[in-house]
Amino acid sequence: TGMNPAFVRKRKNDAVSSPYENSSASRPSVIVNKLPKDDEDLIQATMMPWRISLCSAIEPLDISSCPNSFFRVLLSLQSHIKKFFISELPLVDCFSEELLDLIGEGTISELTFLHIANLYDRSSKSIRFSDDLIFTAEDLVNKYGVHVGIVRHLFYFLEQFQKTIDVNFDISIIGLIAGCVFFRPDRGSAVPNGEDLAKQIQIYDKYISTMRSYIERYRSFNKDLLTEVLLMLTSLRELSIEFKHQQVNQGLLSALVKSMNNHHEISPDMIQQLTLDHQFYQN
């Protein structure tokens, strides 16, 4: 099972029996059904923009206000994903542009970490954006101020991801994971309501169903793969929340330091926004 149709043996009843076989004897079929056309179309329509986003060069943004080079790379990567993946996703026409922006803001961190999982080099334990742009766990903590707990969580996820998924061979599965991440309807205040929520749930369920069918068809030898993929979705969600929570805390700390250095109070609007952000990422 799990082979391409061209290599799958014919059914016993359609084959010519050898002289030593009973032609009337029943024999279990080894035919594996092809995927429905709508599943194949969804796989291709999701996989191609994800592949393009991985293969295209990331254009660095001119962000003079962000001195931290690692965070500049992340912001550039997020812009890259929005341009090459999110805008080209199938079924996005079902939602308004405003709602897509809202969903995109809620999912961009997870998509960013999923993209990074394809750039992780297990041999050197580093994230390789290019030959000149390489980050190790020690770099992120000591040079760029990323919280040590988040770095441990991130590199553990990257290791587990590449132990489970072949990033060169399983691009279709990774594309489906990215589709699940974007359309998963559990974003707190970012979740649409009413008819839009029903559409989002329907699309997400379709992605999960297609993922299950694809794994049964092409990866049937790995009985635990679907469970492991679903666990990855949870890990991505947790990692994203931790990372955003740190960003909010750093934003509040930076505002306090800047206020103390300039000898003036933080504006009430800034305090309110930082508080709302903190409450959102705590939920």
Short mmCIF file of C-alpha atoms in Angstrom, two decimals:
data_model
loop_
_atom_site.label_atom_id
_atom_site.label_comp_id
_atom_site.label_asym_id
_atom_site.label_seq_id
_atom_site.Cartn_x
_atom_site.Cartn_y
_atom_site.Cartn_z
CA THR A 1 0.00 0.00 0.00
CA GLY A 2 0.97 3.61 -0.35
CA MET A 3 2.46 3.21 -3.83
CA ASN A 4 1.79 5.16 -6.98
CA PRO A 5 -1.06 3.76 -9.08
CA ALA A 6 1.37 2.96 -11.92
CA PHE A 7 3.25 0.58 -9.63
CA VAL A 8 0.31 -1.05 -7.92
CA ARG A 9 -0.36 -4.66 -8.87
CA LYS A 10 -3.61 -5.54 -10.61
CA ARG A 11 -6.37 -7.26 -8.74
CA LYS A 12 -6.24 -11.03 -8.65
CA ASN A 13 -9.44 -11.37 -10.66
CA ASP A 14 -8.03 -9.24 -13.49
CA ALA A 15 -4.65 -10.97 -13.60
CA VAL A 16 -3.59 -14.14 -15.36
CA SER A 17 -3.25 -17.04 -12.93
CA SER A 18 -0.11 -19.11 -12.83
CA PRO A 19 -0.40 -22.87 -13.43
CA TYR A 20 -0.08 -23.50 -9.70
CA GLU A 21 -2.81 -21.08 -8.58
CA ASN A 22 -6.51 -21.65 -8.22
CA SER A 23 -8.02 -19.03 -10.50
CA SER A 24 -11.27 -19.00 -8.53
CA ALA A 25 -9.62 -18.41 -5.16
CA SER A 26 -10.32 -15.05 -3.57
CA ARG A 27 -7.39 -12.83 -2.78
CA PRO A 28 -7.30 -9.46 -1.04
CA SER A 29 -6.75 -6.50 -3.31
CA VAL A 30 -3.68 -4.34 -2.96
CA ILE A 31 -5.19 -1.48 -4.95
CA VAL A 32 -5.10 1.85 -3.13
CA ASN A 33 -7.78 4.24 -4.28
CA LYS A 34 -6.73 7.43 -5.99
CA LEU A 35 -7.45 10.70 -4.24
CA PRO A 36 -10.59 12.53 -5.34
CA LYS A 37 -9.92 15.31 -7.83
CA ASP A 38 -10.95 18.05 -5.39
CA ASP A 39 -8.38 16.75 -2.89
CA GLU A 40 -5.66 16.66 -5.54
CA ASP A 41 -6.58 20.18 -6.65
CA LEU A 42 -6.44 21.48 -3.07
CA ILE A 43 -3.05 19.85 -2.50
CA GLN A 44 -1.57 21.36 -5.65
CA ALA A 45 -3.13 24.79 -5.11
CA THR A 46 -1.70 24.95 -1.57
CA MET A 47 1.63 23.24 -2.17
CA MET A 48 2.70 25.42 -5.11
CA PRO A 49 2.58 28.83 -3.34
CA TRP A 50 4.26 27.28 -0.30
CA ARG A 51 7.03 25.86 -2.49
CA ILE A 52 7.44 29.24 -4.22
CA SER A 53 7.69 31.02 -0.86
CA LEU A 54 10.42 28.57 0.20
CA CYS A 55 12.40 28.85 -3.05
CA SER A 56 12.13 32.62 -3.51
CA ALA A 57 14.75 34.89 -2.01
CA ILE A 58 13.62 36.84 1.04
CA GLU A 59 13.90 40.55 0.37
CA PRO A 60 15.18 42.35 3.47
CA LEU A 61 12.95 45.15 4.66
CA ASP A 62 14.41 48.55 5.40
CA ILE A 63 13.52 48.70 9.10
CA SER A 64 15.86 51.21 10.65
CA SER A 65 13.73 51.28 13.80
CA CYS A 66 14.57 47.61 14.50
CA PRO A 67 18.29 47.27 15.37
CA ASN A 68 17.97 43.54 16.16
CA SER A 69 19.01 41.71 12.98
CA PHE A 70 17.19 38.48 13.92
CA PHE A 71 13.88 40.28 14.39
CA ARG A 72 14.49 42.18 11.14
CA VAL A 73 14.83 38.83 9.38
CA LEU A 74 11.60 37.60 10.98
CA LEU A 75 9.71 40.71 9.88
CA SER A 76 11.10 40.35 6.36
CA LEU A 77 10.12 36.68 6.32
CA GLN A 78 6.59 37.50 7.47
CA SER A 79 6.20 40.02 4.65
CA HIS A 80 7.57 37.38 2.26
CA ILE A 81 5.02 34.77 3.42
CA LYS A 82 2.13 37.21 3.05
CA LYS A 83 3.20 38.06 -0.50
CA PHE A 84 3.98 34.60 -1.85
CA PHE A 85 1.78 32.27 0.21
CA ILE A 86 -1.19 33.87 1.91
CA SER A 87 -2.22 36.01 -1.06
CA GLU A 88 -2.06 32.93 -3.35
CA LEU A 89 -3.92 30.47 -1.12
CA PRO A 90 -6.97 28.74 -2.57
CA LEU A 91 -10.38 29.67 -1.13
CA VAL A 92 -9.22 33.05 0.20
CA ASP A 93 -11.76 34.66 -2.12
CA CYS A 94 -14.43 33.44 0.30
CA PHE A 95 -13.43 36.17 2.77
CA SER A 96 -13.19 39.93 2.68
CA GLU A 97 -9.77 41.55 2.45
CA GLU A 98 -10.20 43.01 5.93
CA LEU A 99 -10.99 39.61 7.42
CA LEU A 100 -8.06 37.99 5.60
CA ASP A 101 -5.74 40.59 7.10
CA LEU A 102 -7.16 39.77 10.53
CA ILE A 103 -6.69 36.03 10.05
CA GLY A 104 -3.22 36.62 8.61
CA GLU A 105 -2.13 38.62 11.65
CA GLY A 106 -3.29 35.77 13.89
CA THR A 107 -1.44 33.09 11.93
CA ILE A 108 1.69 34.78 10.60
CA SER A 109 3.92 33.77 13.54
CA GLU A 110 2.99 30.09 13.15
CA LEU A 111 3.57 30.22 9.40
CA THR A 112 6.92 31.89 10.06
CA PHE A 113 8.06 29.10 12.40
CA LEU A 114 6.79 26.51 9.90
CA HIS A 115 8.87 28.20 7.20
CA ILE A 116 11.91 28.23 9.51
CA ALA A 117 11.45 24.48 10.08
CA ASN A 118 12.36 24.02 6.41
CA LEU A 119 15.55 26.05 6.88
CA TYR A 120 16.77 24.19 9.95
CA ASP A 121 20.06 22.31 9.55
CA ARG A 122 20.11 19.34 11.92
CA SER A 123 23.81 18.63 11.39
CA SER A 124 24.91 22.05 12.66
CA LYS A 125 21.84 22.70 14.88
CA SER A 126 21.31 26.06 13.20
CA ILE A 127 18.76 28.01 11.17
CA ARG A 128 20.25 28.84 7.76
CA PHE A 129 18.47 31.68 5.98
CA SER A 130 21.46 31.91 3.65
CA ASP A 131 25.18 31.10 3.65
CA ASP A 132 25.83 34.44 5.33
CA LEU A 133 22.82 34.46 7.65
CA ILE A 134 22.95 31.60 10.15
CA PHE A 135 21.51 31.57 13.68
CA THR A 136 22.27 29.04 16.42
CA ALA A 137 20.39 28.69 19.70
CA GLU A 138 23.28 30.37 21.51
CA ASP A 139 23.17 33.30 19.08
CA LEU A 140 19.47 33.88 19.66
CA VAL A 141 19.88 33.95 23.43
CA ASN A 142 23.22 35.73 23.83
CA LYS A 143 23.27 38.09 20.84
CA TYR A 144 19.63 38.80 20.07
CA GLY A 145 17.91 38.61 23.44
CA VAL A 146 15.36 35.91 22.67
CA HIS A 147 14.09 34.27 25.85
CA VAL A 148 15.96 31.03 26.57
CA GLY A 149 12.69 29.13 27.14
CA ILE A 150 11.36 30.13 23.73
CA VAL A 151 14.65 29.21 22.05
CA ARG A 152 14.58 25.75 23.66
CA HIS A 153 10.97 25.28 22.59
CA LEU A 154 11.76 26.47 19.06
CA PHE A 155 14.77 24.21 18.52
CA TYR A 156 12.96 21.24 20.07
CA PHE A 157 10.12 21.81 17.60
CA LEU A 158 12.56 22.12 14.68
CA GLU A 159 14.24 18.84 15.64
CA GLN A 160 10.95 16.98 16.02
CA PHE A 161 9.61 18.43 12.79
CA GLN A 162 12.53 17.23 10.71
CA LYS A 163 12.54 13.83 12.41
CA THR A 164 8.93 13.42 11.30
CA ILE A 165 8.81 15.27 7.98
CA ASP A 166 11.26 15.07 5.10
CA VAL A 167 11.35 18.74 4.09
CA ASN A 168 12.59 17.87 0.60
CA PHE A 169 10.20 15.00 -0.07
CA ASP A 170 7.06 15.89 1.91
CA ILE A 171 6.41 19.36 0.52
CA SER A 172 2.74 18.46 -0.13
CA ILE A 173 2.23 17.56 3.53
CA ILE A 174 3.96 20.75 4.67
CA GLY A 175 1.76 22.78 2.32
CA LEU A 176 -1.34 21.15 3.82
CA ILE A 177 -0.03 21.91 7.33
CA ALA A 178 0.37 25.56 6.30
CA GLY A 179 -3.19 25.58 4.98
CA CYS A 180 -4.47 24.10 8.25
CA VAL A 181 -2.54 26.72 10.22
CA PHE A 182 -4.03 29.60 8.23
CA PHE A 183 -7.65 28.44 8.28
CA ARG A 184 -7.76 26.94 11.79
CA PRO A 185 -10.65 28.71 13.55
CA ASP A 186 -9.30 29.11 17.09
CA ARG A 187 -7.77 32.57 17.15
CA GLY A 188 -9.52 34.16 20.11
CA SER A 189 -10.74 37.62 19.11
CA ALA A 190 -9.39 37.12 15.57
CA VAL A 191 -11.99 34.45 14.81
CA PRO A 192 -14.73 35.63 12.44
CA ASN A 193 -18.36 35.20 13.46
CA GLY A 194 -21.50 33.80 11.90
CA GLU A 195 -21.30 32.90 8.21
CA ASP A 196 -17.57 33.69 7.97
CA LEU A 197 -16.80 31.38 10.88
CA ALA A 198 -18.84 28.59 9.27
CA LYS A 199 -16.82 29.02 6.05
CA GLN A 200 -13.55 28.94 7.95
CA ILE A 201 -14.52 25.77 9.82
CA GLN A 202 -15.62 24.13 6.56
CA ILE A 203 -12.32 24.96 4.83
CA TYR A 204 -10.27 23.80 7.82
CA ASP A 205 -12.19 20.51 7.97
CA LYS A 206 -11.53 20.05 4.25
CA TYR A 207 -7.80 20.54 4.80
CA ILE A 208 -7.76 17.99 7.64
CA SER A 209 -9.77 15.52 5.56
CA THR A 210 -7.42 15.97 2.60
CA MET A 211 -4.41 15.56 4.88
CA ARG A 212 -5.82 12.29 6.21
CA SER A 213 -6.57 11.00 2.70
CA TYR A 214 -3.13 12.00 1.41
CA ILE A 215 -1.30 10.27 4.27
CA GLU A 216 -3.41 7.12 3.89
CA ARG A 217 -2.72 7.11 0.15
CA TYR A 218 0.98 7.96 0.04
CA ARG A 219 2.33 7.40 3.58
CA SER A 220 0.36 4.40 4.78
CA PHE A 221 3.56 2.75 6.05
CA ASN A 222 3.78 5.45 8.74
CA LYS A 223 0.78 4.72 10.94
CA ASP A 224 1.45 7.56 13.39
CA LEU A 225 2.13 10.34 10.88
CA LEU A 226 -1.31 11.96 11.02
CA THR A 227 -1.24 12.05 14.83
CA GLU A 228 2.26 13.54 14.79
CA VAL A 229 1.21 16.20 12.26
CA LEU A 230 -1.77 17.21 14.40
CA LEU A 231 0.55 17.48 17.41
CA MET A 232 2.78 19.78 15.35
CA LEU A 233 -0.17 22.12 14.82
CA THR A 234 -0.55 22.35 18.60
CA SER A 235 3.20 22.92 19.07
CA LEU A 236 3.17 25.71 16.47
CA ARG A 237 0.27 27.36 18.27
CA GLU A 238 2.01 27.19 21.66
CA LEU A 239 5.29 28.46 20.23
CA SER A 240 3.56 31.39 18.54
CA ILE A 241 1.78 32.40 21.76
CA GLU A 242 5.04 32.26 23.75
CA PHE A 243 6.86 34.34 21.16
CA LYS A 244 4.14 36.98 20.90
CA HIS A 245 3.91 37.14 24.67
CA GLN A 246 7.63 37.92 24.85
CA GLN A 247 7.24 40.60 22.16
CA VAL A 248 4.48 42.25 24.18
CA ASN A 249 6.55 42.15 27.38
CA GLN A 250 9.56 43.57 25.53
CA GLY A 251 7.35 46.31 24.09
CA LEU A 252 6.15 47.28 27.56
CA LEU A 253 9.70 47.16 28.96
CA SER A 254 11.07 49.25 26.08
CA ALA A 255 8.33 51.81 26.58
CA LEU A 256 9.13 52.03 30.29
CA VAL A 257 12.87 52.41 29.68
CA LYS A 258 12.30 55.04 27.01
CA SER A 259 9.96 56.91 29.33
CA MET A 260 12.50 56.89 32.16
CA ASN A 261 15.29 58.05 29.86
CA ASN A 262 13.17 60.89 28.50
CA HIS A 263 11.74 61.82 31.91
CA HIS A 264 8.11 61.70 30.86
CA GLU A 265 5.16 59.39 31.38
CA ILE A 266 3.92 56.74 28.99
CA SER A 267 0.81 57.88 27.17
CA PRO A 268 -2.48 56.32 28.38
CA ASP A 269 -3.18 55.08 24.84
CA MET A 270 0.10 53.14 24.75
CA ILE A 271 -0.56 51.64 28.18
CA GLN A 272 -4.05 50.57 27.10
CA GLN A 273 -2.79 49.00 23.87
CA LEU A 274 0.04 47.13 25.61
CA THR A 275 -2.39 45.90 28.26
CA LEU A 276 -4.85 44.66 25.64
CA ASP A 277 -2.04 42.90 23.78
CA HIS A 278 -0.84 41.29 27.00
CA GLN A 279 -4.36 40.06 27.85
CA PHE A 280 -4.90 38.72 24.31
CA TYR A 281 -1.72 36.64 24.26
CA GLN A 282 -2.36 35.37 27.77
CA ASN A 283 -5.67 33.84 26.59
#
